[in-house]
């Protein structure tokens, strides 16, 4: 399911089937670091879009969790915890966070859910088919982490 | 003919001009309405466009194989390429192209990924199962068979068209 009205309606009627939330974690920065932040963001959204398309009926792709680069790890984690709690109370039982920002590697998010860090590469120069293939390849690494929780 | 017959009275002149101008205005107003009523008929041609999937007819076997292709989509001002997949297989004399979208809640199904049922399509989300020809297996969440693409063979190559529901 995606963050739009139609899917939100479907979700209301099929709530018991959708138990997994995917949250992309996107850094935001201006100036010199902007380009890198954009690349991470683009890569992460392609990746999460792909996951959503494969598993539409069971996952809900939430809007990205964004933060400025200078926000400390503790603050970010605290906010992410609030998000997670909120959606946990709404009936989601599995959480998957996807990011390209290496600073999440130090964060201990084990009690929140599965945090996957995948280094970003530039997709801007690739044609559609090539992009599709490389995204699929990366996604194959994430999929088992998600599906093994289901069985 | 005498000059007199060609003379147009003021009244006649006004009638002619007003009818003429009025006619133009009426046509201007009616044309968009007629177009709108006919619009679906004019657009239907665009819907059934066939796309080559780069697979020849004799490559298709009883074993379903996945093909990926992309189609051009227009959404408002925004035109984008969307990737699609299909499972192509031979069923008797026919070529069947199944849509990989699970009819339960829209996840993507795969062929033979469930170890217990290798000869079936399997949906990883809620363990829906479909037979080789796309028929849903009772007792699993999906309630109707997988949708099918319209298939056309041109010069030995497979072309896929729009997706249709069955059952």
PDB file of C-alpha atoms in Angstrom:
ATOM      1  CA  UNK A   1       0.000   0.000   0.000  1.00  0.00           C
ATOM      2  CA  UNK A   2       1.122   3.494  -0.712  1.00  0.00           C
ATOM      3  CA  UNK A   3       0.437   6.803   0.955  1.00  0.00           C
ATOM      4  CA  UNK A   4      -2.537   7.810  -1.171  1.00  0.00           C
ATOM      5  CA  UNK A   5      -6.269   7.957  -0.724  1.00  0.00           C
ATOM      6  CA  UNK A   6      -7.167   4.867  -2.714  1.00  0.00           C
ATOM      7  CA  UNK A   7      -4.735   2.660  -0.861  1.00  0.00           C
ATOM      8  CA  UNK A   8      -5.750   4.155   2.454  1.00  0.00           C
ATOM      9  CA  UNK A   9      -9.327   3.055   1.693  1.00  0.00           C
ATOM     10  CA  UNK A  10      -8.209  -0.431   0.702  1.00  0.00           C
ATOM     11  CA  UNK A  11      -6.180  -0.589   3.879  1.00  0.00           C
ATOM     12  CA  UNK A  12      -9.233   0.188   6.014  1.00  0.00           C
ATOM     13  CA  UNK A  13     -11.044  -2.797   4.548  1.00  0.00           C
ATOM     14  CA  UNK A  14      -8.081  -5.174   4.596  1.00  0.00           C
ATOM     15  CA  UNK A  15      -6.370  -4.112   7.793  1.00  0.00           C
ATOM     16  CA  UNK A  16      -5.828  -7.612   9.123  1.00  0.00           C
ATOM     17  CA  UNK A  17      -3.686  -8.487   6.086  1.00  0.00           C
ATOM     18  CA  UNK A  18      -1.345  -5.496   6.268  1.00  0.00           C
ATOM     19  CA  UNK A  19       0.961  -5.911   9.239  1.00  0.00           C
ATOM     20  CA  UNK A  20       4.292  -4.514   8.027  1.00  0.00           C
ATOM     21  CA  UNK A  21       5.326  -0.871   7.790  1.00  0.00           C
ATOM     22  CA  UNK A  22       8.250   0.286   5.650  1.00  0.00           C
ATOM     23  CA  UNK A  23       9.775   3.617   6.618  1.00  0.00           C
ATOM     24  CA  UNK A  24      12.539   5.145   4.472  1.00  0.00           C
ATOM     25  CA  UNK A  25      15.016   7.157   6.549  1.00  0.00           C
ATOM     26  CA  UNK A  26      16.172  10.159   4.525  1.00  0.00           C
ATOM     27  CA  UNK A  27      18.806  12.729   5.476  1.00  0.00           C
ATOM     28  CA  UNK A  28      18.195  16.296   4.326  1.00  0.00           C
ATOM     29  CA  UNK A  29      20.968  18.827   3.744  1.00  0.00           C
ATOM     30  CA  UNK A  30      21.653  21.942   1.727  1.00  0.00           C
ATOM     31  CA  UNK A  31      24.859  23.332   0.300  1.00  0.00           C
ATOM     32  CA  UNK A  32      27.824  21.075  -0.314  1.00  0.00           C
ATOM     33  CA  UNK A  33      26.150  17.979   1.066  1.00  0.00           C
ATOM     34  CA  UNK A  34      22.926  18.427  -0.814  1.00  0.00           C
ATOM     35  CA  UNK A  35      23.893  16.322  -3.788  1.00  0.00           C
ATOM     36  CA  UNK A  36      24.803  13.367  -1.625  1.00  0.00           C
ATOM     37  CA  UNK A  37      21.616  13.642   0.395  1.00  0.00           C
ATOM     38  CA  UNK A  38      19.568  13.750  -2.799  1.00  0.00           C
ATOM     39  CA  UNK A  39      21.325  10.695  -4.175  1.00  0.00           C
ATOM     40  CA  UNK A  40      20.627   8.766  -0.972  1.00  0.00           C
ATOM     41  CA  UNK A  41      17.018   9.874  -1.027  1.00  0.00           C
ATOM     42  CA  UNK A  42      16.459   8.913  -4.639  1.00  0.00           C
ATOM     43  CA  UNK A  43      18.115   5.545  -4.208  1.00  0.00           C
ATOM     44  CA  UNK A  44      16.159   4.762  -1.061  1.00  0.00           C
ATOM     45  CA  UNK A  45      12.837   5.665  -2.612  1.00  0.00           C
ATOM     46  CA  UNK A  46      13.479   3.498  -5.675  1.00  0.00           C
ATOM     47  CA  UNK A  47      14.330   0.651  -3.357  1.00  0.00           C
ATOM     48  CA  UNK A  48      11.298   1.050  -1.110  1.00  0.00           C
ATOM     49  CA  UNK A  49       9.036   1.546  -4.143  1.00  0.00           C
ATOM     50  CA  UNK A  50      10.224  -1.764  -5.473  1.00  0.00           C
ATOM     51  CA  UNK A  51       9.574  -3.502  -2.154  1.00  0.00           C
ATOM     52  CA  UNK A  52       6.130  -1.971  -2.002  1.00  0.00           C
ATOM     53  CA  UNK A  53       5.294  -3.153  -5.510  1.00  0.00           C
ATOM     54  CA  UNK A  54       6.338  -6.728  -4.756  1.00  0.00           C
ATOM     55  CA  UNK A  55       4.502  -6.926  -1.444  1.00  0.00           C
ATOM     56  CA  UNK A  56       1.643  -4.414  -1.846  1.00  0.00           C
ATOM     57  CA  UNK A  57      -0.869  -6.567  -0.031  1.00  0.00           C
ATOM     58  CA  UNK A  58       1.112  -6.937   3.146  1.00  0.00           C
ATOM     59  CA  UNK A  59       3.244  -3.814   3.563  1.00  0.00           C
ATOM     60  CA  UNK A  60       2.421  -0.168   3.956  1.00  0.00           C
ATOM     61  CA  UNK A  61       5.042   2.224   2.620  1.00  0.00           C
ATOM     62  CA  UNK A  62       4.843   5.192   4.981  1.00  0.00           C
ATOM     63  CA  UNK A  63       6.104   8.674   4.081  1.00  0.00           C
ATOM     64  CA  UNK A  64       9.845   9.015   4.591  1.00  0.00           C
ATOM     65  CA  UNK A  65      11.219   9.918   7.991  1.00  0.00           C
ATOM     66  CA  UNK A  66      13.371  12.974   7.266  1.00  0.00           C
ATOM     67  CA  UNK A  67      15.990  14.678   9.413  1.00  0.00           C
ATOM     68  CA  UNK A  68      18.674  17.315   9.039  1.00  0.00           C
ATOM     69  CA  UNK A  69      22.191  16.028   8.908  1.00  0.00           C
ATOM     70  CA  UNK A  70      23.108  17.790  12.134  1.00  0.00           C
ATOM     71  CA  UNK A  71      20.379  16.177  14.194  1.00  0.00           C
ATOM     72  CA  UNK A  72      22.037  13.900  16.748  1.00  0.00           C
ATOM     73  CA  UNK A  73      21.626  10.145  16.654  1.00  0.00           C
ATOM     74  CA  UNK A  74      19.809  10.123  20.008  1.00  0.00           C
ATOM     75  CA  UNK A  75      17.293  12.746  18.870  1.00  0.00           C
ATOM     76  CA  UNK A  76      16.644  10.946  15.611  1.00  0.00           C
ATOM     77  CA  UNK A  77      16.158   7.662  17.384  1.00  0.00           C
ATOM     78  CA  UNK A  78      13.834   9.245  19.889  1.00  0.00           C
ATOM     79  CA  UNK A  79      11.655  10.671  17.125  1.00  0.00           C
ATOM     80  CA  UNK A  80      11.695   7.429  15.194  1.00  0.00           C
ATOM     81  CA  UNK A  81      10.578   5.656  18.326  1.00  0.00           C
ATOM     82  CA  UNK A  82       7.556   7.977  18.541  1.00  0.00           C
ATOM     83  CA  UNK A  83       6.641   7.182  14.933  1.00  0.00           C
ATOM     84  CA  UNK A  84       7.001   3.481  15.529  1.00  0.00           C
ATOM     85  CA  UNK A  85       4.935   3.564  18.707  1.00  0.00           C
ATOM     86  CA  UNK A  86       2.202   5.443  16.909  1.00  0.00           C
ATOM     87  CA  UNK A  87       1.895   2.911  14.112  1.00  0.00           C
ATOM     88  CA  UNK A  88       2.342  -0.028  16.452  1.00  0.00           C
ATOM     89  CA  UNK A  89      -0.758   1.180  18.279  1.00  0.00           C
ATOM     90  CA  UNK A  90      -2.567   1.252  14.929  1.00  0.00           C
ATOM     91  CA  UNK A  91      -2.006  -2.436  14.401  1.00  0.00           C
ATOM     92  CA  UNK A  92       1.327  -2.791  12.603  1.00  0.00           C
ATOM     93  CA  UNK A  93       3.506  -5.528  14.048  1.00  0.00           C
ATOM     94  CA  UNK A  94       6.613  -5.476  11.821  1.00  0.00           C
ATOM     95  CA  UNK A  95       8.737  -2.453  10.996  1.00  0.00           C
ATOM     96  CA  UNK A  96      11.360  -2.167   8.288  1.00  0.00           C
ATOM     97  CA  UNK A  97      13.538   0.923   8.062  1.00  0.00           C
ATOM     98  CA  UNK A  98      15.521   1.410   4.879  1.00  0.00           C
ATOM     99  CA  UNK A  99      18.322   3.930   4.602  1.00  0.00           C
ATOM    100  CA  UNK A 100      21.541   4.741   2.758  1.00  0.00           C
ATOM    101  CA  UNK A 101      22.848   7.014   5.493  1.00  0.00           C
ATOM    102  CA  UNK A 102      25.735   5.210   7.175  1.00  0.00           C
ATOM    103  CA  UNK A 103      25.204   7.074  10.430  1.00  0.00           C
ATOM    104  CA  UNK A 104      22.281   4.797  11.227  1.00  0.00           C
ATOM    105  CA  UNK A 105      24.683   1.906  11.527  1.00  0.00           C
ATOM    106  CA  UNK A 106      25.689   3.049  14.980  1.00  0.00           C
ATOM    107  CA  UNK A 107      22.103   3.497  16.063  1.00  0.00           C
ATOM    108  CA  UNK A 108      20.687   0.650  18.064  1.00  0.00           C
ATOM    109  CA  UNK A 109      17.223   0.140  16.640  1.00  0.00           C
ATOM    110  CA  UNK A 110      16.814  -3.517  17.470  1.00  0.00           C
ATOM    111  CA  UNK A 111      13.776  -3.025  19.673  1.00  0.00           C
ATOM    112  CA  UNK A 112      12.104  -0.859  16.998  1.00  0.00           C
ATOM    113  CA  UNK A 113      12.337  -3.284  14.103  1.00  0.00           C
ATOM    114  CA  UNK A 114      14.654  -4.222  11.265  1.00  0.00           C
ATOM    115  CA  UNK A 115      17.005  -1.450  10.150  1.00  0.00           C
ATOM    116  CA  UNK A 116      18.624  -2.056   6.781  1.00  0.00           C
ATOM    117  CA  UNK A 117      21.484   0.033   5.524  1.00  0.00           C
ATOM    118  CA  UNK A 118      22.264  -0.176   1.807  1.00  0.00           C
ATOM    119  CA  UNK A 119      24.949   2.100   0.351  1.00  0.00           C
ATOM    120  CA  UNK A 120      23.557   4.325  -2.408  1.00  0.00           C
ATOM    121  CA  UNK A 121      24.881   4.490  -5.923  1.00  0.00           C
ATOM    122  CA  UNK A 122      23.892   6.960  -8.590  1.00  0.00           C
ATOM    123  CA  UNK A 123      20.925   5.962 -10.713  1.00  0.00           C
ATOM    124  CA  UNK A 124      20.741   9.148 -12.744  1.00  0.00           C
ATOM    125  CA  UNK A 125      22.812   7.897 -15.674  1.00  0.00           C
ATOM    126  CA  UNK A 126      21.144   4.516 -15.974  1.00  0.00           C
ATOM    127  CA  UNK A 127      18.399   3.664 -18.438  1.00  0.00           C
ATOM    128  CA  UNK A 128      15.140   2.241 -17.110  1.00  0.00           C
ATOM    129  CA  UNK A 129      16.027  -1.416 -17.574  1.00  0.00           C
ATOM    130  CA  UNK A 130      19.445  -1.160 -15.993  1.00  0.00           C
ATOM    131  CA  UNK A 131      18.038   0.779 -13.068  1.00  0.00           C
ATOM    132  CA  UNK A 132      15.291  -1.773 -12.578  1.00  0.00           C
ATOM    133  CA  UNK A 133      17.829  -4.591 -12.519  1.00  0.00           C
ATOM    134  CA  UNK A 134      20.208  -3.002 -10.058  1.00  0.00           C
ATOM    135  CA  UNK A 135      17.389  -2.032  -7.720  1.00  0.00           C
ATOM    136  CA  UNK A 136      16.010  -5.549  -7.867  1.00  0.00           C
ATOM    137  CA  UNK A 137      19.436  -6.938  -7.037  1.00  0.00           C
ATOM    138  CA  UNK A 138      19.751  -4.736  -3.963  1.00  0.00           C
ATOM    139  CA  UNK A 139      16.190  -5.480  -2.898  1.00  0.00           C
ATOM    140  CA  UNK A 140      16.871  -9.211  -2.938  1.00  0.00           C
ATOM    141  CA  UNK A 141      19.119  -8.628   0.064  1.00  0.00           C
ATOM    142  CA  UNK A 142      16.355  -6.969   2.043  1.00  0.00           C
ATOM    143  CA  UNK A 143      13.471  -9.259   1.142  1.00  0.00           C
ATOM    144  CA  UNK A 144      14.552 -12.263   3.246  1.00  0.00           C
ATOM    145  CA  UNK A 145      14.916 -10.011   6.316  1.00  0.00           C
ATOM    146  CA  UNK A 146      11.295  -9.059   5.896  1.00  0.00           C
ATOM    147  CA  UNK A 147       9.705 -12.331   4.800  1.00  0.00           C
ATOM    148  CA  UNK A 148      11.350 -14.511   7.424  1.00  0.00           C
ATOM    149  CA  UNK A 149       9.493 -12.531  10.071  1.00  0.00           C
ATOM    150  CA  UNK A 150       6.211 -13.443   8.404  1.00  0.00           C
ATOM    151  CA  UNK A 151       6.420 -17.201   8.550  1.00  0.00           C
TER     152      UNK A 151
ATOM    153  CA  UNK B   1     -30.956  39.584 -65.476  1.00  0.00           C
ATOM    154  CA  UNK B   2     -31.714  43.059 -64.318  1.00  0.00           C
ATOM    155  CA  UNK B   3     -29.797  44.905 -61.701  1.00  0.00           C
ATOM    156  CA  UNK B   4     -32.828  44.995 -59.470  1.00  0.00           C
ATOM    157  CA  UNK B   5     -32.897  41.233 -58.753  1.00  0.00           C
ATOM    158  CA  UNK B   6     -29.456  41.410 -57.226  1.00  0.00           C
ATOM    159  CA  UNK B   7     -30.248  44.097 -54.779  1.00  0.00           C
ATOM    160  CA  UNK B   8     -30.351  42.999 -51.200  1.00  0.00           C
ATOM    161  CA  UNK B   9     -32.610  44.850 -48.846  1.00  0.00           C
ATOM    162  CA  UNK B  10     -31.417  46.015 -45.462  1.00  0.00           C
ATOM    163  CA  UNK B  11     -33.709  43.484 -43.803  1.00  0.00           C
ATOM    164  CA  UNK B  12     -32.364  40.609 -45.881  1.00  0.00           C
ATOM    165  CA  UNK B  13     -28.774  41.653 -45.302  1.00  0.00           C
ATOM    166  CA  UNK B  14     -29.308  41.651 -41.570  1.00  0.00           C
ATOM    167  CA  UNK B  15     -31.033  38.255 -41.619  1.00  0.00           C
ATOM    168  CA  UNK B  16     -28.201  36.713 -43.618  1.00  0.00           C
ATOM    169  CA  UNK B  17     -25.438  38.118 -41.475  1.00  0.00           C
ATOM    170  CA  UNK B  18     -27.131  37.262 -38.208  1.00  0.00           C
ATOM    171  CA  UNK B  19     -27.877  33.701 -39.304  1.00  0.00           C
ATOM    172  CA  UNK B  20     -24.313  33.332 -40.502  1.00  0.00           C
ATOM    173  CA  UNK B  21     -22.680  34.661 -37.355  1.00  0.00           C
ATOM    174  CA  UNK B  22     -25.175  32.835 -35.136  1.00  0.00           C
ATOM    175  CA  UNK B  23     -24.483  29.630 -36.973  1.00  0.00           C
ATOM    176  CA  UNK B  24     -20.769  29.961 -36.381  1.00  0.00           C
ATOM    177  CA  UNK B  25     -21.319  30.626 -32.713  1.00  0.00           C
ATOM    178  CA  UNK B  26     -23.615  27.632 -32.347  1.00  0.00           C
ATOM    179  CA  UNK B  27     -21.110  25.415 -34.120  1.00  0.00           C
ATOM    180  CA  UNK B  28     -18.354  26.705 -31.860  1.00  0.00           C
ATOM    181  CA  UNK B  29     -20.372  25.760 -28.822  1.00  0.00           C
ATOM    182  CA  UNK B  30     -21.559  22.394 -30.097  1.00  0.00           C
ATOM    183  CA  UNK B  31     -18.244  21.060 -31.370  1.00  0.00           C
ATOM    184  CA  UNK B  32     -16.661  20.506 -27.925  1.00  0.00           C
ATOM    185  CA  UNK B  33     -19.866  18.884 -26.671  1.00  0.00           C
ATOM    186  CA  UNK B  34     -19.983  16.461 -29.578  1.00  0.00           C
ATOM    187  CA  UNK B  35     -16.298  15.737 -29.129  1.00  0.00           C
ATOM    188  CA  UNK B  36     -16.790  15.013 -25.494  1.00  0.00           C
ATOM    189  CA  UNK B  37     -19.605  12.589 -26.180  1.00  0.00           C
ATOM    190  CA  UNK B  38     -17.456  10.817 -28.757  1.00  0.00           C
ATOM    191  CA  UNK B  39     -14.249  10.946 -26.747  1.00  0.00           C
ATOM    192  CA  UNK B  40     -14.283   7.407 -25.327  1.00  0.00           C
ATOM    193  CA  UNK B  41     -14.796   6.065 -28.823  1.00  0.00           C
ATOM    194  CA  UNK B  42     -11.844   8.054 -30.125  1.00  0.00           C
ATOM    195  CA  UNK B  43      -9.556   6.940 -27.331  1.00  0.00           C
ATOM    196  CA  UNK B  44     -10.319   3.250 -27.319  1.00  0.00           C
ATOM    197  CA  UNK B  45      -7.731   2.740 -30.038  1.00  0.00           C
ATOM    198  CA  UNK B  46      -4.944   3.834 -27.710  1.00  0.00           C
ATOM    199  CA  UNK B  47      -5.830   1.260 -25.063  1.00  0.00           C
ATOM    200  CA  UNK B  48      -5.166  -1.849 -27.048  1.00  0.00           C
ATOM    201  CA  UNK B  49      -1.611  -1.029 -28.066  1.00  0.00           C
ATOM    202  CA  UNK B  50       0.586  -4.077 -28.210  1.00  0.00           C
ATOM    203  CA  UNK B  51       4.149  -4.148 -26.926  1.00  0.00           C
ATOM    204  CA  UNK B  52       6.882  -6.562 -27.927  1.00  0.00           C
ATOM    205  CA  UNK B  53       8.388  -8.457 -25.005  1.00  0.00           C
ATOM    206  CA  UNK B  54      11.444  -9.731 -26.858  1.00  0.00           C
ATOM    207  CA  UNK B  55      10.381 -13.366 -26.816  1.00  0.00           C
ATOM    208  CA  UNK B  56       9.764 -15.487 -29.885  1.00  0.00           C
ATOM    209  CA  UNK B  57       6.894 -17.918 -30.237  1.00  0.00           C
ATOM    210  CA  UNK B  58       9.042 -21.053 -30.179  1.00  0.00           C
ATOM    211  CA  UNK B  59      10.795 -19.997 -26.988  1.00  0.00           C
ATOM    212  CA  UNK B  60       7.512 -20.351 -25.127  1.00  0.00           C
ATOM    213  CA  UNK B  61       7.206 -23.695 -23.348  1.00  0.00           C
ATOM    214  CA  UNK B  62       4.865 -25.270 -20.848  1.00  0.00           C
ATOM    215  CA  UNK B  63       7.112 -23.979 -18.094  1.00  0.00           C
ATOM    216  CA  UNK B  64       6.049 -20.388 -17.301  1.00  0.00           C
ATOM    217  CA  UNK B  65       8.789 -17.846 -17.882  1.00  0.00           C
ATOM    218  CA  UNK B  66       8.924 -14.290 -16.717  1.00  0.00           C
ATOM    219  CA  UNK B  67       9.240 -11.412 -19.176  1.00  0.00           C
ATOM    220  CA  UNK B  68       9.788  -7.774 -18.187  1.00  0.00           C
ATOM    221  CA  UNK B  69       8.846  -4.909 -20.434  1.00  0.00           C
ATOM    222  CA  UNK B  70       7.881  -1.293 -20.105  1.00  0.00           C
ATOM    223  CA  UNK B  71       4.946   0.728 -21.371  1.00  0.00           C
ATOM    224  CA  UNK B  72       4.441   4.440 -21.795  1.00  0.00           C
ATOM    225  CA  UNK B  73       1.860   5.889 -19.423  1.00  0.00           C
ATOM    226  CA  UNK B  74       0.291   9.333 -19.513  1.00  0.00           C
ATOM    227  CA  UNK B  75      -0.929  10.773 -16.259  1.00  0.00           C
ATOM    228  CA  UNK B  76      -2.079  14.335 -16.765  1.00  0.00           C
ATOM    229  CA  UNK B  77       0.858  16.293 -18.107  1.00  0.00           C
ATOM    230  CA  UNK B  78       3.253  13.744 -16.887  1.00  0.00           C
ATOM    231  CA  UNK B  79       4.295  10.907 -19.116  1.00  0.00           C
ATOM    232  CA  UNK B  80       6.286   8.087 -17.610  1.00  0.00           C
ATOM    233  CA  UNK B  81       7.566   4.647 -18.380  1.00  0.00           C
ATOM    234  CA  UNK B  82       6.142   1.923 -16.227  1.00  0.00           C
ATOM    235  CA  UNK B  83       7.635  -1.517 -15.970  1.00  0.00           C
ATOM    236  CA  UNK B  84       5.378  -4.523 -16.273  1.00  0.00           C
ATOM    237  CA  UNK B  85       5.948  -8.242 -15.998  1.00  0.00           C
ATOM    238  CA  UNK B  86       4.152 -11.277 -17.314  1.00  0.00           C
ATOM    239  CA  UNK B  87       4.429 -15.039 -17.018  1.00  0.00           C
ATOM    240  CA  UNK B  88       4.289 -16.519 -20.512  1.00  0.00           C
ATOM    241  CA  UNK B  89       3.494 -20.186 -21.058  1.00  0.00           C
ATOM    242  CA  UNK B  90       2.005 -22.607 -23.558  1.00  0.00           C
ATOM    243  CA  UNK B  91      -1.375 -24.100 -22.695  1.00  0.00           C
ATOM    244  CA  UNK B  92      -2.378 -26.609 -25.358  1.00  0.00           C
ATOM    245  CA  UNK B  93      -2.255 -24.701 -28.626  1.00  0.00           C
ATOM    246  CA  UNK B  94      -2.640 -21.354 -26.964  1.00  0.00           C
ATOM    247  CA  UNK B  95      -0.111 -18.964 -25.552  1.00  0.00           C
ATOM    248  CA  UNK B  96      -1.068 -17.628 -22.162  1.00  0.00           C
ATOM    249  CA  UNK B  97       0.430 -14.487 -20.620  1.00  0.00           C
ATOM    250  CA  UNK B  98      -0.494 -14.170 -16.961  1.00  0.00           C
ATOM    251  CA  UNK B  99      -0.284 -10.966 -14.992  1.00  0.00           C
ATOM    252  CA  UNK B 100       1.882 -11.472 -11.885  1.00  0.00           C
ATOM    253  CA  UNK B 101      -0.427  -9.391  -9.696  1.00  0.00           C
ATOM    254  CA  UNK B 102      -2.058 -11.486  -6.988  1.00  0.00           C
ATOM    255  CA  UNK B 103      -5.840 -11.138  -7.149  1.00  0.00           C
ATOM    256  CA  UNK B 104      -6.060 -11.006  -3.374  1.00  0.00           C
ATOM    257  CA  UNK B 105      -4.330  -7.728  -2.480  1.00  0.00           C
ATOM    258  CA  UNK B 106      -1.941  -7.045  -5.332  1.00  0.00           C
ATOM    259  CA  UNK B 107       1.403  -8.549  -4.325  1.00  0.00           C
ATOM    260  CA  UNK B 108       3.649 -10.038  -7.002  1.00  0.00           C
ATOM    261  CA  UNK B 109       3.414 -13.790  -7.459  1.00  0.00           C
ATOM    262  CA  UNK B 110       6.280 -16.040  -8.541  1.00  0.00           C
ATOM    263  CA  UNK B 111       6.469 -19.438 -10.181  1.00  0.00           C
ATOM    264  CA  UNK B 112       7.720 -22.344  -8.128  1.00  0.00           C
ATOM    265  CA  UNK B 113       9.051 -20.408  -5.148  1.00  0.00           C
ATOM    266  CA  UNK B 114       7.120 -22.443  -2.595  1.00  0.00           C
ATOM    267  CA  UNK B 115       9.110 -25.585  -1.886  1.00  0.00           C
ATOM    268  CA  UNK B 116       6.051 -27.639  -0.996  1.00  0.00           C
ATOM    269  CA  UNK B 117       4.246 -26.730  -4.216  1.00  0.00           C
ATOM    270  CA  UNK B 118       6.912 -26.251  -6.908  1.00  0.00           C
ATOM    271  CA  UNK B 119       4.449 -26.500  -9.809  1.00  0.00           C
ATOM    272  CA  UNK B 120       2.337 -23.523  -8.764  1.00  0.00           C
ATOM    273  CA  UNK B 121       2.357 -19.745  -8.646  1.00  0.00           C
ATOM    274  CA  UNK B 122       2.914 -18.561  -5.111  1.00  0.00           C
ATOM    275  CA  UNK B 123       2.147 -15.238  -3.438  1.00  0.00           C
ATOM    276  CA  UNK B 124       4.589 -14.575  -0.583  1.00  0.00           C
ATOM    277  CA  UNK B 125       2.320 -12.120   1.217  1.00  0.00           C
ATOM    278  CA  UNK B 126      -0.514 -14.312   2.404  1.00  0.00           C
ATOM    279  CA  UNK B 127       0.506 -17.592   0.802  1.00  0.00           C
ATOM    280  CA  UNK B 128      -2.024 -17.480  -2.019  1.00  0.00           C
ATOM    281  CA  UNK B 129      -1.549 -20.196  -4.649  1.00  0.00           C
ATOM    282  CA  UNK B 130      -2.471 -20.507  -8.323  1.00  0.00           C
ATOM    283  CA  UNK B 131      -2.247 -23.406 -10.735  1.00  0.00           C
ATOM    284  CA  UNK B 132      -0.066 -23.308 -13.849  1.00  0.00           C
ATOM    285  CA  UNK B 133      -2.874 -21.782 -15.943  1.00  0.00           C
ATOM    286  CA  UNK B 134      -3.509 -19.131 -13.281  1.00  0.00           C
ATOM    287  CA  UNK B 135      -6.549 -20.734 -11.633  1.00  0.00           C
ATOM    288  CA  UNK B 136      -6.696 -19.845  -7.950  1.00  0.00           C
ATOM    289  CA  UNK B 137      -6.474 -22.771  -5.571  1.00  0.00           C
ATOM    290  CA  UNK B 138      -9.465 -22.923  -3.197  1.00  0.00           C
ATOM    291  CA  UNK B 139      -8.649 -22.539   0.457  1.00  0.00           C
ATOM    292  CA  UNK B 140      -6.018 -19.847  -0.193  1.00  0.00           C
ATOM    293  CA  UNK B 141      -6.847 -16.114   0.048  1.00  0.00           C
ATOM    294  CA  UNK B 142      -7.283 -15.214  -3.680  1.00  0.00           C
ATOM    295  CA  UNK B 143     -10.847 -15.501  -4.952  1.00  0.00           C
ATOM    296  CA  UNK B 144     -10.353 -15.329  -8.714  1.00  0.00           C
ATOM    297  CA  UNK B 145      -7.761 -16.483 -11.265  1.00  0.00           C
ATOM    298  CA  UNK B 146      -4.773 -14.363 -12.293  1.00  0.00           C
ATOM    299  CA  UNK B 147      -5.571 -11.778 -14.959  1.00  0.00           C
ATOM    300  CA  UNK B 148      -4.362 -12.360 -18.513  1.00  0.00           C
ATOM    301  CA  UNK B 149      -2.758 -10.134 -21.103  1.00  0.00           C
ATOM    302  CA  UNK B 150      -4.083 -10.072 -24.645  1.00  0.00           C
ATOM    303  CA  UNK B 151      -1.542 -11.983 -26.712  1.00  0.00           C
ATOM    304  CA  UNK B 152      -0.704 -11.435 -30.362  1.00  0.00           C
ATOM    305  CA  UNK B 153       1.953 -13.163 -32.441  1.00  0.00           C
ATOM    306  CA  UNK B 154       3.486 -11.016 -35.174  1.00  0.00           C
ATOM    307  CA  UNK B 155       6.253 -12.494 -37.326  1.00  0.00           C
ATOM    308  CA  UNK B 156       6.862 -15.152 -34.698  1.00  0.00           C
ATOM    309  CA  UNK B 157       7.347 -12.640 -31.885  1.00  0.00           C
ATOM    310  CA  UNK B 158       5.122 -12.290 -28.831  1.00  0.00           C
ATOM    311  CA  UNK B 159       3.274  -9.008 -28.334  1.00  0.00           C
ATOM    312  CA  UNK B 160       1.226  -8.270 -25.239  1.00  0.00           C
ATOM    313  CA  UNK B 161      -1.735  -5.917 -25.025  1.00  0.00           C
ATOM    314  CA  UNK B 162      -4.084  -4.901 -22.288  1.00  0.00           C
ATOM    315  CA  UNK B 163      -4.852  -6.887 -19.148  1.00  0.00           C
ATOM    316  CA  UNK B 164      -8.242  -8.566 -18.839  1.00  0.00           C
ATOM    317  CA  UNK B 165     -10.009 -10.167 -15.913  1.00  0.00           C
ATOM    318  CA  UNK B 166     -11.233 -13.722 -16.052  1.00  0.00           C
ATOM    319  CA  UNK B 167     -13.878 -15.568 -14.051  1.00  0.00           C
TER     320      UNK B 167
END
